[in-house]
XYZ file of C-alpha atoms in Angstrom:
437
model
C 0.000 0.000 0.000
C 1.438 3.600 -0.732
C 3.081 5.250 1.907
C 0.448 8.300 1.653
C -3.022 6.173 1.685
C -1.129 4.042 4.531
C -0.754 7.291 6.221
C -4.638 8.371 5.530
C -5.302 5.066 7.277
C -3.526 5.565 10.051
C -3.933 9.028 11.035
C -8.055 8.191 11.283
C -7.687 5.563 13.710
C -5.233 7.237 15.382
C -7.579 10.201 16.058
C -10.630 8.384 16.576
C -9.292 6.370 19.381
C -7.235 9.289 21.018
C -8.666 12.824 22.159
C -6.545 15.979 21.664
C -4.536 17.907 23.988
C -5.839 21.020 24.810
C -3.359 24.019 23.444
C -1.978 24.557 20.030
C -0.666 21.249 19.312
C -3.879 20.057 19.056
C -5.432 22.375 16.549
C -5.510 22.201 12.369
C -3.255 24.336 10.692
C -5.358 27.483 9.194
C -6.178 26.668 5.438
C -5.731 30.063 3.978
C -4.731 33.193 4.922
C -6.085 36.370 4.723
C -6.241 38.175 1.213
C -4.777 41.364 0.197
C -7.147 44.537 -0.805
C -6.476 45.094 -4.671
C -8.070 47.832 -6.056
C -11.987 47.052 -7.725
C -12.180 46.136 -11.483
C -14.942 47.981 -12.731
C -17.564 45.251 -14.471
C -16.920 45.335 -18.393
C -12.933 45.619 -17.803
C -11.235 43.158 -20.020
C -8.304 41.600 -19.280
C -6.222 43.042 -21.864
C -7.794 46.545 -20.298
C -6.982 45.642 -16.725
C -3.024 44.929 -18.340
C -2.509 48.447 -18.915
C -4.286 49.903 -15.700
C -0.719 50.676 -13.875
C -2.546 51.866 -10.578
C -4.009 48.183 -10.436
C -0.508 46.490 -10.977
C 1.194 48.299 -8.647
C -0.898 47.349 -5.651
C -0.112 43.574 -6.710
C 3.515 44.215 -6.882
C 3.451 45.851 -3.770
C 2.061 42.059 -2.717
C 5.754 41.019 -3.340
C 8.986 41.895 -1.857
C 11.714 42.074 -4.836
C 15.095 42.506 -5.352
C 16.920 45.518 -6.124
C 19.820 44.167 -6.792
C 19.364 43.573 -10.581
C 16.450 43.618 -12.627
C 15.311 40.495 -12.068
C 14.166 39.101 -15.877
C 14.348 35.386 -14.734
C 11.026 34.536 -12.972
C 10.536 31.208 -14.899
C 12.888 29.459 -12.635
C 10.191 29.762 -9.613
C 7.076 32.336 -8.786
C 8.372 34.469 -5.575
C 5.778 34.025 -3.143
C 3.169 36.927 -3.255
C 3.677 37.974 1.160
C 0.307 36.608 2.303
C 1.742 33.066 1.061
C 4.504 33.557 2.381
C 3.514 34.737 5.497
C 1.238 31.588 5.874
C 4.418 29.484 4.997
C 6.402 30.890 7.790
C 3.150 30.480 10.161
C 2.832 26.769 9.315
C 6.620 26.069 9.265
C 6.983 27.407 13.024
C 3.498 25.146 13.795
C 5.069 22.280 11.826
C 8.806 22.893 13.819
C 6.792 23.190 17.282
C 4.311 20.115 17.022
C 6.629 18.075 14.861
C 5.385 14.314 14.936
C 2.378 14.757 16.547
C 0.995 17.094 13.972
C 2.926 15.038 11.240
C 0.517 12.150 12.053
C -2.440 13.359 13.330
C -3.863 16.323 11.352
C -0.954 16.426 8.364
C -2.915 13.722 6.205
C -6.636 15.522 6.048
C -4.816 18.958 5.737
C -2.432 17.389 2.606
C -6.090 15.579 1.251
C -7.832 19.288 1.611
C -4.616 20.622 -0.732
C -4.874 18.087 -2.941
C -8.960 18.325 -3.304
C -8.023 22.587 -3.467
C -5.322 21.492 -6.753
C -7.919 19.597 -8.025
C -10.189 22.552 -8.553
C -7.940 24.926 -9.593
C -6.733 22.377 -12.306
C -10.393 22.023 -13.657
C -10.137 17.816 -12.401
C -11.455 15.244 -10.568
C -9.374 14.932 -6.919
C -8.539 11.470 -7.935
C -6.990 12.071 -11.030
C -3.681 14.250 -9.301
C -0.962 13.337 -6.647
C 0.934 16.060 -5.475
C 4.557 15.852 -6.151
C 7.695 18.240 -5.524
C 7.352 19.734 -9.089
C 6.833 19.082 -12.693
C 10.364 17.521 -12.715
C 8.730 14.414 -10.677
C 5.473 14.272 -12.349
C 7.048 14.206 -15.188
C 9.867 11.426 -14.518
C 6.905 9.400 -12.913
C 4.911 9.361 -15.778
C 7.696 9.076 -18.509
C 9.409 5.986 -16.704
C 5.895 4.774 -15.473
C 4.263 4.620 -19.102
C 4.226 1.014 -19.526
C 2.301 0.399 -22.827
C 5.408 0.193 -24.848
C 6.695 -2.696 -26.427
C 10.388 -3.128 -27.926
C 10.439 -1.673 -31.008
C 7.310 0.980 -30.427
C 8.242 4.377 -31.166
C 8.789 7.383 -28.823
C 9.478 10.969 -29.507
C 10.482 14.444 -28.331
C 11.737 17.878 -29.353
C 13.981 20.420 -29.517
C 12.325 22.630 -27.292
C 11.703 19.724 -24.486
C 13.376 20.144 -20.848
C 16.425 18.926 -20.305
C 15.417 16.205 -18.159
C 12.552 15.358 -19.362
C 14.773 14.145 -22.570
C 16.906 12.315 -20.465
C 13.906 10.441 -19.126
C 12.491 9.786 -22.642
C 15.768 8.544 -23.955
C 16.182 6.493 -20.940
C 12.975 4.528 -22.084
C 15.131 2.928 -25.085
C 16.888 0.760 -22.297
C 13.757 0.282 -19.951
C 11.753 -0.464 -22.656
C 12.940 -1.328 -25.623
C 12.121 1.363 -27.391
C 13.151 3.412 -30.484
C 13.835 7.220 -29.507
C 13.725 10.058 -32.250
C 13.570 13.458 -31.750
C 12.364 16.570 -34.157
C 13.370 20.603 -34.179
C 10.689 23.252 -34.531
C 11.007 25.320 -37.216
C 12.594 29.014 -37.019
C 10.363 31.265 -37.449
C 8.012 28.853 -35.654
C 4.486 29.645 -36.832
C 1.278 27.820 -35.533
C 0.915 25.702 -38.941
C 4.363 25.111 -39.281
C 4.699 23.353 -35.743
C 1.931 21.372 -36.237
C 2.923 20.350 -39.718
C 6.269 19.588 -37.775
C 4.607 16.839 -35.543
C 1.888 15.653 -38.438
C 5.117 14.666 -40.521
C 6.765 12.741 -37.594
C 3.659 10.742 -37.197
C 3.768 9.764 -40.724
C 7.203 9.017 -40.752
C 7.041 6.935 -37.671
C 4.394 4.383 -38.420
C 5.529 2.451 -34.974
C 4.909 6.124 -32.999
C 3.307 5.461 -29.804
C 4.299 8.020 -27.086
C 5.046 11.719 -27.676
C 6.529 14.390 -24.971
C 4.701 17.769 -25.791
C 5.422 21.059 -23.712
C 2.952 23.799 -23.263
C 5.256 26.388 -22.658
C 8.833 25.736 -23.261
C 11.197 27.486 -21.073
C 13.726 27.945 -24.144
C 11.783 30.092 -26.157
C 8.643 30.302 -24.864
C 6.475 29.316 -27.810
C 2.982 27.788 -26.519
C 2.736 24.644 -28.540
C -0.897 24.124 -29.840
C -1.241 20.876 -27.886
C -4.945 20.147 -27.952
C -4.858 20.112 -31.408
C -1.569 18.061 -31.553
C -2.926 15.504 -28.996
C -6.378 14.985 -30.922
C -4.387 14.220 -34.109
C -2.138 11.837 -32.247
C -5.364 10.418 -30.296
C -6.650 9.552 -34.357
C -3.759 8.034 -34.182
C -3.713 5.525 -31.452
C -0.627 7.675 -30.133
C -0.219 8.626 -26.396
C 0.807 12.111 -25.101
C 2.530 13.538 -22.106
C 1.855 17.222 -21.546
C 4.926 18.910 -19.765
C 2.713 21.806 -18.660
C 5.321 23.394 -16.236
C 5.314 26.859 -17.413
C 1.637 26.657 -18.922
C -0.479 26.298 -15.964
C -0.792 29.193 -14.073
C -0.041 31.833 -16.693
C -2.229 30.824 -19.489
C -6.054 30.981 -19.068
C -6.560 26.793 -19.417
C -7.416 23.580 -17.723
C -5.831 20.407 -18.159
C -8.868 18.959 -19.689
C -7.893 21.999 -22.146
C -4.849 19.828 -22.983
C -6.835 17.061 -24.797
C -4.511 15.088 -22.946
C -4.206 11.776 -20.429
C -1.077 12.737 -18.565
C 0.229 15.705 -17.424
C 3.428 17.085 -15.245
C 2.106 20.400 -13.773
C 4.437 22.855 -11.617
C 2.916 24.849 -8.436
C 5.906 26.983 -7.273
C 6.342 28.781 -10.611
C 3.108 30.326 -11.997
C 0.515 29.830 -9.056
C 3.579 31.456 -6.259
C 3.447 28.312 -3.945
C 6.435 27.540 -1.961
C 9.314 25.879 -3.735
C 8.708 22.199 -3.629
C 5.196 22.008 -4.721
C 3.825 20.583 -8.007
C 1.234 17.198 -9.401
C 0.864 14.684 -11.397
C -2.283 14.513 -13.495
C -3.327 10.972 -15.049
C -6.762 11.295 -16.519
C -9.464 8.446 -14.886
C -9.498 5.107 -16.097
C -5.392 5.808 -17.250
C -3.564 4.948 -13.867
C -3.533 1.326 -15.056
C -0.566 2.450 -17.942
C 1.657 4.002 -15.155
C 3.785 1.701 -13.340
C 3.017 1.683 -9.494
C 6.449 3.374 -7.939
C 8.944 0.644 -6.929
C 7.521 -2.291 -4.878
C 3.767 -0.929 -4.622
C 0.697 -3.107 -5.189
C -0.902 -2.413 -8.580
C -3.933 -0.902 -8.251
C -6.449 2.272 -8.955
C -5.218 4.576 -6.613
C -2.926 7.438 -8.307
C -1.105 7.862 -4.908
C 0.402 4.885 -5.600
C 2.368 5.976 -8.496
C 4.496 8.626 -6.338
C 6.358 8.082 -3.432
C 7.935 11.065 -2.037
C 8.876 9.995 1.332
C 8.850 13.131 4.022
C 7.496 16.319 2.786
C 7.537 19.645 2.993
C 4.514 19.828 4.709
C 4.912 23.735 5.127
C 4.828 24.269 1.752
C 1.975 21.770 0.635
C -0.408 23.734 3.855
C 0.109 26.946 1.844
C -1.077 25.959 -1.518
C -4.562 27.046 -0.995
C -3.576 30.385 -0.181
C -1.498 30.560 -3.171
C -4.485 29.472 -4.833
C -6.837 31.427 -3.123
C -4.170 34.731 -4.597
C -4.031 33.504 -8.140
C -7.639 33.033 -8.144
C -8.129 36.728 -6.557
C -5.952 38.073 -9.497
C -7.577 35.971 -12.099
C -5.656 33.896 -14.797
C -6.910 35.555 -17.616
C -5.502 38.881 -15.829
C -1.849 37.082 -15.715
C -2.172 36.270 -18.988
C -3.353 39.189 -20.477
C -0.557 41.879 -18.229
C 2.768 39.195 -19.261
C 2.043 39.375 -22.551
C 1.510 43.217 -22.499
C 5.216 43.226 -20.797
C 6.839 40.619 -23.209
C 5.366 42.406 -26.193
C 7.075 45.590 -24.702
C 10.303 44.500 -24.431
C 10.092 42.065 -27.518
C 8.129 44.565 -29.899
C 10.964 47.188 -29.606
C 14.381 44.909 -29.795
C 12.722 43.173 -33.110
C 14.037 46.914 -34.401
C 17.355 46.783 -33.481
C 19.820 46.031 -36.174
C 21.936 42.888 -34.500
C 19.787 41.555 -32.216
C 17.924 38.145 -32.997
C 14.358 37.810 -31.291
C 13.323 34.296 -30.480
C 9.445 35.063 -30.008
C 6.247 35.289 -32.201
C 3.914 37.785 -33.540
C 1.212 35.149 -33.008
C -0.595 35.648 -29.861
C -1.838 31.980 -29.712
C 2.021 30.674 -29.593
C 2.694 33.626 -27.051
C 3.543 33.147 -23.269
C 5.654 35.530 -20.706
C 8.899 34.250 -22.115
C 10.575 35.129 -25.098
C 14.428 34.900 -26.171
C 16.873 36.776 -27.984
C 20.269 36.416 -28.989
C 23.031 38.871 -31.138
C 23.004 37.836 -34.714
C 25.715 35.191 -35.363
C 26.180 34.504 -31.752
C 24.533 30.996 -31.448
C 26.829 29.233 -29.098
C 26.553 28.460 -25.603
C 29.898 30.797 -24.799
C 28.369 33.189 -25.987
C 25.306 33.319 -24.610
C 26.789 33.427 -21.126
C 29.433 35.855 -21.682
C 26.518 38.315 -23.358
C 24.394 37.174 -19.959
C 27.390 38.212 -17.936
C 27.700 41.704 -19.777
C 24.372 42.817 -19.423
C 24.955 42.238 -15.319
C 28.243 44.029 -14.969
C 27.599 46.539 -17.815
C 23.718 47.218 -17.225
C 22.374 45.377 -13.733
C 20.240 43.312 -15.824
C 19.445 39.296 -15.347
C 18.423 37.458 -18.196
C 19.511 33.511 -18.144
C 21.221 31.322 -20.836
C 19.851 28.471 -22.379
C 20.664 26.187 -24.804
C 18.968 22.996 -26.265
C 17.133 24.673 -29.535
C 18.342 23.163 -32.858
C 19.338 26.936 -33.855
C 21.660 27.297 -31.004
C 21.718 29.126 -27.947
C 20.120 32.028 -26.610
C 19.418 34.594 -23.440
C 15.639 33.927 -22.195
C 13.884 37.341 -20.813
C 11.039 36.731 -18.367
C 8.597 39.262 -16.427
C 7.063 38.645 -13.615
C 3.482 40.127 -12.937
C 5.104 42.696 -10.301
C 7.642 43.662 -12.833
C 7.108 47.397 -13.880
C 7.503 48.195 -17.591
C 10.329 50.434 -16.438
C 12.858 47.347 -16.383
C 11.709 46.259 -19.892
C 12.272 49.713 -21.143
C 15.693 49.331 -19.258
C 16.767 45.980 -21.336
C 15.572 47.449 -24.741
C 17.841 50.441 -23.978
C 20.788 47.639 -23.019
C 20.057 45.978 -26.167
C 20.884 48.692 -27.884
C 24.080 49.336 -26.496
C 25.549 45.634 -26.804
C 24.127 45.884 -29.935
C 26.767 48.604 -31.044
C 29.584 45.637 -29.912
């Protein structure tokens, strides 16, 4: 039996048979925590109307406490906790320090259930169809490693634009399984036809294709891959699909069910602004069956029994309702509509200067926070770092490396929904400098 439903079990006896101390120790953690005051959206307002209302996205930045050390243009490697999240996190670490073991087993499993049924919701699924993991990163391995319909010989494939790991994992399934592993490169310029032509043509060259790794928003270029229409054509098919949805959920205004998808590796801590540490897995019902149970578990319906974390954060997994609760307050299609106003500022302007390369479409259907840009010619993974280190020492501004894209490297540029439009108009201005050489 997984470790987690064991737990369930025996944390309900355990607190039917014995009565609570009085005090503290014996009382639930809080669920949420108390909202900020944003200013009122007048009924009609649109998101993309609300994006340029600065009075209205100041009072949500002033929900965060930011660096001014650089201008921070990296906030895909994790959301910074908005301060009534974080607040609650320090609340329910100090509880969780204080009442260690007893809390741990006695009140832990219902309040990790009541996160899990709060995930569920947000993600537009049923409560049974997630397990809460440490971050897309898991999810993702789990279900990659765990897919179990392949036979030797079946086909499996990924892309260019795929996470780093999640490649590794894919490949890996050529020795677990048995299985052929091919890969593809989006085109450049990627357009919405082209990419799906991209995937259409690997289907048909791959008669044996039977497992594709698709992600929503990649964190190379940022391009949002048209994945319910890739899935349904790969469904026609009789091909499987796992959704890497780690920078898609939370910033674009979707579901999973959106994804047209069975399996799905979602991150917490980056869009949504839970603690670090905090993501799910999503296996649609009736699909837990073609996931391997984690190592040594009994086969069986239960998703919990396809992750096996061991001892949690459970700080951070007791604050994921109030992260919620926040993201819900602010309203997805709100995100959505104010990171693409800030990307488009930034990206919009350096498309004009001779030298610089953007990595980003016009297209707002393939368009997400992030976007990427590199200096004509200067494709290699040197660099990209020594350009990254310039625009520190030269200009105070953070923008990260990456590499993996069949063009070469690049910098990646992303806002945060507290960043003011004053540090894009800062990085255009640097762009036009380096620029110059």
């Amino acid at each position: 039996m997984n470790s987690q439903r064991r737990a369930l079990l025996c944390a309900g006896s355990l607190a039917a048979a014995l009565p609570f101390a009085s005090g503290s120790a014996g009382a639930a953690a809080p669920v949420s925590a108390a909202l900020p005051v944003l200013p009122k959206v007048t009924a009609g307002t649109t998101p993309d109307m609300l994006a340029t209302d600065e009075a209205y996205w100041k009072a949500v930045a002033a929900q965060y406490d930011t660096t001014d050390a650089v201008v921070q243009l990296d906030n895909a490697f994790w959301g910074s906790m908005a301060r009534p999240v974080l607040a609650h996190y320090e609340q329910q670490l100090s509880m969780v320090n204080r009442d260690n073991a007893w809390y741990a087993r006695m009140r832990f499993p219902a309040d990790f259930e009541a996160a899990r049924a709060a995930a569920a919701r947000a993600l537009g699924v049923g409560t049974d169809e997630i397990v809460l993991t440490r971050g897309a990163t898991e999810a993702l391995q789990v279900l990659i490693a765990g897919y179990n319909r392949l036979q030797a010989g079946d086909t499996v494939l990924y892309a260019d634009i795929d996470y780093d790991n999640m490649i590794t994992v894919t490949r890996w399934l050529q020795q677990r399984r048995g299985a052929q592993v091919v890969s593809i490169a989006m085109p450049e310029p990627f357009t919405h036809d082209k990419v799906i032509a991209a995937y259409v043509a690997a289907m048909e060259r791959h008669p044996k294709l039977k497992l594709m790794l698709l992600t929503h928003v990649n964190h190379r270029n940022g391009m949002v891959l048209p994945v319910a229409e890739i899935s349904r054509l790969a469904r026609e098919r009789g091909i499987d699909v796992i959704v890497d949805t780690a920078h898609g959920f939370g910033q674009l205004d979707m579901t999973i069910p959106d994804l047209q998808a069975d399996f799905a590796g979602i991150n917490l801590h980056k869009w949504i602004g839970a603690p670090v540490g905090v993501g799910a897995a999503y296996i649609k019902r009736g699909r837990v069956a073609d996931i391997d149970p984690y190592m040594g578990e009994a086969a069986g319906g239960d998703i919990r029994t396809r992750v096996h974390t061991g001892t949690v954060n459970f700080a951070a997994y007791l604050s994921l309702p109030t992260a919620l609760d926040l993201h819900a307050q602010i309203g997805v299609a709100n995100k959505q509509a104010r990171l693409r106003l800030l990307r488009n500022r930034w990206v919009e302007a350096a498309r004009g200067i001779d030298g610089i390369e953007v990595l980003a479409s016009a297209d707002p259907r393939l368009t997400s926070a992030i976007a990427s840009f590199r200096l004509k010619g200067k494709t290699s993974v040197a660099d990209n770092f020594a350009l990254s280190k310039k625009l520190v020492q030269e200009h105070g501004i953070f923008a990260v490396p990456r590499d993996g894209l069949a063009s070469g490297a690049c910098l990646r540029v992303t806002p945060g929904i507290f960043t003011p439009e004053s540090h894009l108009d800062r990085l255009v201005e640097a762009l036009r400098q380096v620029a110059k050489g």
